[in-house]
mmCIF file of C-alpha atoms in Angstrom:
data_model
loop_
_atom_site.group_PDB
_atom_site.id
_atom_site.type_symbol
_atom_site.label_atom_id
_atom_site.label_comp_id
_atom_site.label_asym_id
_atom_site.label_seq_id
_atom_site.Cartn_x
_atom_site.Cartn_y
_atom_site.Cartn_z
ATOM 1 C CA MET A 1 1.281 109.126 -97.918
ATOM 2 C CA PRO A 2 1.098 112.712 -99.814
ATOM 3 C CA PRO A 3 0.929 115.786 -97.387
ATOM 4 C CA THR A 4 -2.553 117.056 -96.719
ATOM 5 C CA SER A 5 -3.091 120.537 -98.610
ATOM 6 C CA PRO A 6 -3.633 123.677 -96.938
ATOM 7 C CA ALA A 7 -7.259 123.717 -98.382
ATOM 8 C CA SER A 8 -7.930 120.379 -97.224
ATOM 9 C CA GLN A 9 -6.617 121.174 -93.708
ATOM 10 C CA PHE A 10 -8.840 124.486 -93.494
ATOM 11 C CA VAL A 11 -11.746 122.408 -94.609
ATOM 12 C CA ALA A 12 -11.319 119.740 -92.217
ATOM 13 C CA GLY A 13 -10.869 122.163 -89.240
ATOM 14 C CA ALA A 14 -13.982 123.844 -89.992
ATOM 15 C CA ALA A 15 -16.172 120.525 -90.687
ATOM 16 C CA ARG A 16 -14.710 119.573 -87.392
ATOM 17 C CA ALA A 17 -15.833 122.660 -85.708
ATOM 18 C CA ARG A 18 -19.552 122.592 -86.937
ATOM 19 C CA LEU A 19 -20.235 119.365 -87.603
ATOM 20 C CA ARG A 20 -18.739 117.441 -84.924
ATOM 21 C CA PRO A 21 -20.994 118.810 -81.882
ATOM 22 C CA LEU A 22 -24.093 117.936 -84.094
ATOM 23 C CA GLY A 23 -22.972 114.203 -83.839
ATOM 24 C CA LEU A 24 -21.527 113.710 -87.519
ATOM 25 C CA ARG A 25 -18.718 111.611 -88.130
ATOM 26 C CA ARG A 26 -15.995 112.163 -90.796
ATOM 27 C CA ARG A 27 -15.346 108.965 -92.874
ATOM 28 C CA GLY A 28 -11.778 108.189 -92.309
ATOM 29 C CA GLN A 29 -9.507 111.464 -94.044
ATOM 30 C CA SER A 30 -12.006 112.184 -96.372
ATOM 31 C CA ARG A 31 -13.789 114.817 -97.390
ATOM 32 C CA LEU A 32 -17.337 113.121 -96.330
ATOM 33 C CA TRP A 33 -19.233 113.529 -93.036
ATOM 34 C CA LEU A 34 -21.938 111.257 -92.037
ATOM 35 C CA ASP A 35 -25.131 111.875 -89.949
ATOM 36 C CA ASP A 36 -26.065 108.431 -88.934
ATOM 37 C CA HIS A 37 -29.913 107.790 -88.586
ATOM 38 C CA GLY A 38 -29.768 104.203 -88.534
ATOM 39 C CA TRP A 39 -31.976 103.645 -91.386
ATOM 40 C CA TRP A 40 -30.636 106.665 -93.355
ATOM 41 C CA LEU A 41 -27.444 108.798 -93.586
ATOM 42 C CA GLY A 42 -27.212 112.456 -93.877
ATOM 43 C CA LEU A 43 -24.040 112.958 -96.263
ATOM 44 C CA VAL A 44 -21.927 116.060 -96.385
ATOM 45 C CA GLU A 45 -19.326 116.333 -98.999
ATOM 46 C CA PHE A 46 -16.627 118.825 -99.448
ATOM 47 C CA PRO A 47 -15.523 117.714 -102.831
ATOM 48 C CA SER A 48 -12.065 119.122 -104.179
ATOM 49 C CA PRO A 49 -11.965 120.664 -107.621
ATOM 50 C CA SER A 50 -9.998 118.420 -110.058
ATOM 51 C CA TRP A 51 -7.945 121.478 -111.426
ATOM 52 C CA SER A 52 -6.684 122.884 -108.467
ATOM 53 C CA GLN A 53 -7.055 123.180 -104.477
ATOM 54 C CA GLY A 54 -10.325 124.444 -103.021
ATOM 55 C CA SER A 55 -13.825 122.884 -102.206
ATOM 56 C CA GLY A 56 -17.198 122.717 -102.964
ATOM 57 C CA LEU A 57 -20.407 121.461 -100.640
ATOM 58 C CA HIS A 58 -22.993 118.781 -101.622
ATOM 59 C CA VAL A 59 -25.400 117.587 -98.634
ATOM 60 C CA GLY A 60 -27.957 115.165 -99.048
ATOM 61 C CA ALA A 61 -29.631 111.850 -98.028
ATOM 62 C CA MET A 62 -28.830 108.345 -98.419
ATOM 63 C CA TRP A 63 -31.970 105.736 -98.108
ATOM 64 C CA LEU A 64 -30.084 102.570 -96.773
ATOM 65 C CA TRP A 65 -32.519 100.217 -98.017
ATOM 66 C CA GLN A 66 -31.259 100.346 -100.799
ATOM 67 C CA ASP A 67 -28.357 98.052 -99.928
ATOM 68 C CA VAL A 68 -25.703 99.279 -102.117
ATOM 69 C CA ASP A 69 -21.869 99.096 -101.126
ATOM 70 C CA HIS A 70 -21.234 102.824 -101.982
ATOM 71 C CA PHE A 71 -22.411 106.023 -100.467
ATOM 72 C CA ALA A 72 -24.901 107.516 -102.811
ATOM 73 C CA PHE A 73 -26.918 111.040 -102.499
ATOM 74 C CA HIS A 74 -30.382 109.670 -103.056
ATOM 75 C CA LEU A 75 -31.558 113.333 -102.518
ATOM 76 C CA SER A 76 -29.084 115.915 -102.760
ATOM 77 C CA GLU A 77 -28.429 119.614 -103.065
ATOM 78 C CA ARG A 78 -25.138 121.192 -104.522
ATOM 79 C CA LEU A 79 -25.008 124.174 -101.900
ATOM 80 C CA SER A 80 -21.629 125.635 -103.510
ATOM 81 C CA GLY A 81 -19.551 125.310 -106.661
ATOM 82 C CA ALA A 82 -15.982 124.810 -106.283
ATOM 83 C CA GLU A 83 -14.358 127.625 -104.197
ATOM 84 C CA GLY A 84 -10.740 127.741 -105.328
ATOM 85 C CA TYR A 85 -7.792 128.161 -103.018
ATOM 86 C CA ARG A 86 -5.531 131.025 -103.470
ATOM 87 C CA SER A 87 -3.925 131.772 -99.859
ATOM 88 C CA ASP A 88 -4.639 130.951 -96.268
ATOM 89 C CA GLU A 89 -6.056 134.207 -95.893
ATOM 90 C CA GLN A 90 -8.453 134.036 -98.459
ATOM 91 C CA PHE A 91 -9.665 130.493 -98.120
ATOM 92 C CA ALA A 92 -9.926 130.232 -94.232
ATOM 93 C CA PRO A 93 -13.102 132.305 -94.488
ATOM 94 C CA VAL A 94 -14.262 130.237 -97.438
ATOM 95 C CA ALA A 95 -13.815 127.163 -95.148
ATOM 96 C CA GLN A 96 -15.651 128.587 -92.453
ATOM 97 C CA ASP A 97 -18.575 129.725 -94.637
ATOM 98 C CA LEU A 98 -19.053 126.119 -96.199
ATOM 99 C CA ALA A 99 -18.803 124.287 -92.679
ATOM 100 C CA LEU A 100 -21.662 126.755 -91.686
ATOM 101 C CA ARG A 101 -23.905 126.008 -94.573
ATOM 102 C CA ALA A 102 -23.421 122.429 -93.841
ATOM 103 C CA GLU A 103 -24.360 122.712 -90.621
ATOM 104 C CA THR A 104 -27.524 124.614 -91.658
ATOM 105 C CA GLN A 105 -28.489 121.979 -94.281
ATOM 106 C CA VAL A 106 -27.851 119.087 -91.750
ATOM 107 C CA GLN A 107 -30.381 120.594 -89.307
ATOM 108 C CA LYS A 108 -32.874 121.063 -91.846
ATOM 109 C CA LEU A 109 -32.744 117.480 -93.310
ATOM 110 C CA ARG A 110 -33.031 116.004 -89.999
ATOM 111 C CA HIS A 111 -36.154 118.446 -89.044
ATOM 112 C CA GLN A 112 -37.315 117.209 -92.946
ATOM 113 C CA PHE A 113 -37.229 113.742 -91.948
ATOM 114 C CA PRO A 114 -37.962 112.859 -88.371
ATOM 115 C CA ASP A 115 -39.365 109.343 -89.438
ATOM 116 C CA VAL A 116 -40.224 107.172 -92.115
ATOM 117 C CA GLN A 117 -43.800 108.737 -92.852
ATOM 118 C CA SER A 118 -42.232 112.215 -93.353
ATOM 119 C CA VAL A 119 -39.884 110.748 -96.234
ATOM 120 C CA ALA A 120 -42.964 108.676 -97.584
ATOM 121 C CA ARG A 121 -44.873 111.932 -97.674
ATOM 122 C CA TYR A 122 -41.782 113.875 -99.460
ATOM 123 C CA LEU A 123 -41.009 111.307 -102.189
ATOM 124 C CA ALA A 124 -44.777 110.714 -102.814
ATOM 125 C CA ALA A 125 -45.222 114.592 -103.700
ATOM 126 C CA GLN A 126 -42.315 114.296 -106.488
ATOM 127 C CA PRO A 127 -43.309 114.297 -110.124
ATOM 128 C CA VAL A 128 -42.935 110.605 -111.707
ATOM 129 C CA ARG A 129 -40.050 110.770 -114.338
ATOM 130 C CA ARG A 130 -39.689 108.024 -117.166
ATOM 131 C CA GLY A 131 -36.185 107.050 -117.172
ATOM 132 C CA TRP A 132 -35.117 107.968 -113.581
ATOM 133 C CA PHE A 133 -35.183 104.323 -112.309
ATOM 134 C CA TRP A 134 -34.103 105.102 -108.954
ATOM 135 C CA GLU A 135 -36.722 107.905 -108.027
ATOM 136 C CA PRO A 136 -39.782 105.596 -107.981
ATOM 137 C CA TRP A 137 -38.083 102.815 -106.314
ATOM 138 C CA PRO A 138 -37.376 104.361 -102.767
ATOM 139 C CA ALA A 139 -40.600 106.148 -102.926
ATOM 140 C CA GLY A 140 -42.563 103.032 -103.409
ATOM 141 C CA VAL A 141 -40.702 101.518 -100.219
ATOM 142 C CA ALA A 142 -41.013 104.380 -98.314
ATOM 143 C CA ALA A 143 -44.882 104.539 -99.099
ATOM 144 C CA ALA A 144 -45.221 100.877 -98.357
ATOM 145 C CA LEU A 145 -43.495 101.310 -94.837
ATOM 146 C CA ALA A 146 -45.609 104.074 -94.119
ATOM 147 C CA GLY A 147 -48.780 102.172 -95.017
ATOM 148 C CA ASP A 148 -49.735 103.895 -98.158
ATOM 149 C CA VAL A 149 -50.417 100.661 -100.413
ATOM 150 C CA ALA A 150 -52.013 102.905 -103.393
ATOM 151 C CA VAL A 151 -48.681 105.068 -103.636
ATOM 152 C CA ALA A 152 -46.350 101.883 -102.942
ATOM 153 C CA GLN A 153 -48.214 100.085 -105.565
ATOM 154 C CA GLU A 154 -48.142 103.037 -108.211
ATOM 155 C CA ARG A 155 -44.466 103.630 -107.954
ATOM 156 C CA PHE A 156 -43.503 100.016 -107.899
ATOM 157 C CA ALA A 157 -45.448 99.908 -111.041
ATOM 158 C CA THR A 158 -43.363 102.693 -112.708
ATOM 159 C CA VAL A 159 -40.343 100.784 -111.963
ATOM 160 C CA LEU A 160 -41.441 97.739 -113.644
ATOM 161 C CA GLU A 161 -42.373 99.693 -116.697
ATOM 162 C CA GLU A 162 -38.991 100.506 -117.140
ATOM 163 C CA GLU A 163 -36.651 98.824 -120.087
ATOM 164 C CA PRO A 164 -34.279 96.612 -118.148
ATOM 165 C CA VAL A 165 -31.337 97.642 -120.289
ATOM 166 C CA ALA A 166 -28.497 96.244 -117.806
ATOM 167 C CA PRO A 167 -28.621 93.160 -115.433
ATOM 168 C CA TRP A 168 -28.464 95.161 -112.318
ATOM 169 C CA MET A 169 -32.131 96.541 -113.567
ATOM 170 C CA ASP A 170 -33.287 92.918 -113.860
ATOM 171 C CA SER A 171 -32.261 92.230 -110.315
ATOM 172 C CA ALA A 172 -33.784 95.625 -109.046
ATOM 173 C CA GLN A 173 -36.888 94.785 -110.603
ATOM 174 C CA GLN A 174 -37.160 91.117 -109.415
ATOM 175 C CA THR A 175 -36.984 92.664 -106.081
ATOM 176 C CA VAL A 176 -39.763 95.155 -106.726
ATOM 177 C CA ARG A 177 -42.047 92.515 -107.818
ATOM 178 C CA GLU A 178 -41.628 90.956 -104.591
ATOM 179 C CA LEU A 179 -42.207 93.753 -102.712
ATOM 180 C CA ARG A 180 -45.373 94.754 -104.530
ATOM 181 C CA GLY A 181 -46.288 91.278 -103.630
ATOM 182 C CA MET A 182 -46.132 92.159 -99.827
ATOM 183 C CA ALA A 183 -46.788 95.948 -100.128
ATOM 184 C CA ARG A 184 -50.225 95.396 -98.013
ATOM 185 C CA ASP A 185 -48.120 93.734 -95.584
ATOM 186 C CA ARG A 186 -46.492 96.338 -93.258
ATOM 187 C CA SER A 187 -44.544 93.880 -91.008
ATOM 188 C CA ALA A 188 -43.388 91.918 -94.121
ATOM 189 C CA ILE A 189 -42.108 95.102 -95.626
ATOM 190 C CA ARG A 190 -40.629 96.267 -92.322
ATOM 191 C CA ALA A 191 -38.855 92.847 -92.139
ATOM 192 C CA TRP A 192 -37.514 93.170 -95.665
ATOM 193 C CA ALA A 193 -36.038 96.715 -95.030
ATOM 194 C CA LEU A 194 -34.580 96.098 -91.701
ATOM 195 C CA SER A 195 -32.645 93.221 -93.291
ATOM 196 C CA SER A 196 -31.682 95.290 -96.282
ATOM 197 C CA ILE A 197 -30.524 98.269 -94.037
ATOM 198 C CA ALA A 198 -28.475 95.641 -91.821
ATOM 199 C CA SER A 199 -26.918 94.348 -95.176
ATOM 200 C CA CYS A 200 -26.137 97.794 -96.698
ATOM 201 C CA ARG A 201 -24.642 99.139 -93.188
ATOM 202 C CA GLU A 202 -22.054 96.014 -93.050
ATOM 203 C CA ARG A 203 -21.544 96.705 -96.582
ATOM 204 C CA LEU A 204 -20.712 100.370 -95.723
ATOM 205 C CA ARG A 205 -18.547 99.175 -92.935
ATOM 206 C CA LEU A 206 -21.004 101.536 -90.540
ATOM 207 C CA THR A 207 -20.838 100.973 -86.686
ATOM 208 C CA GLY A 208 -23.763 99.217 -85.178
ATOM 209 C CA SER A 209 -26.945 101.397 -84.302
ATOM 210 C CA ASP A 210 -30.540 100.586 -82.995
ATOM 211 C CA LYS A 211 -32.148 103.455 -84.580
ATOM 212 C CA GLU A 212 -33.438 101.435 -87.851
ATOM 213 C CA LEU A 213 -35.929 100.147 -85.310
ATOM 214 C CA LEU A 214 -37.531 103.486 -85.432
ATOM 215 C CA ILE A 215 -39.066 102.261 -88.970
ATOM 216 C CA THR A 216 -42.721 101.609 -87.749
#
């Protein structure tokens, strides 16, 4: 295993001091930290520039009912571009600042999304953009879970209007057809969501949690 760069050491130390007390966990030895809420994840990434040592900052959220096998920023904000490493003295305060900004944004996301109703309101307020297949999909699921059938049906219809140019789009649209048919049945939608969340957590190798039961 290659030695850890000085920049990575500074970032890891600063993130550990700021994020671990909040309950976040580092993903192995990567620059990704997870804020696990059971049915959604807060994601904090300190990406390394491809051309040199250093770090940026990318913070966002992932809705686990989308059941994928990789971490994805379904909602995100890039809070800093790549800050290069030139020396220990120069980069140590940079790492501290990035970790502090990450801590602030994590707390903001927690306050913004305490329950599925808040997620549904946020996603419903976003403009519908044609060609952005994965934006109306989670908005429809969140609306259905929150009991807003009209918004759920509207967002699901938007997904189905897209031209399926790849097999995965066909599969996703078939799922949306099933969801549209059960949109008025919150218990059925909730059962589907919990099953998808459990599958996604297993595929991502996340440890057990009972927080997904907070979806009501």
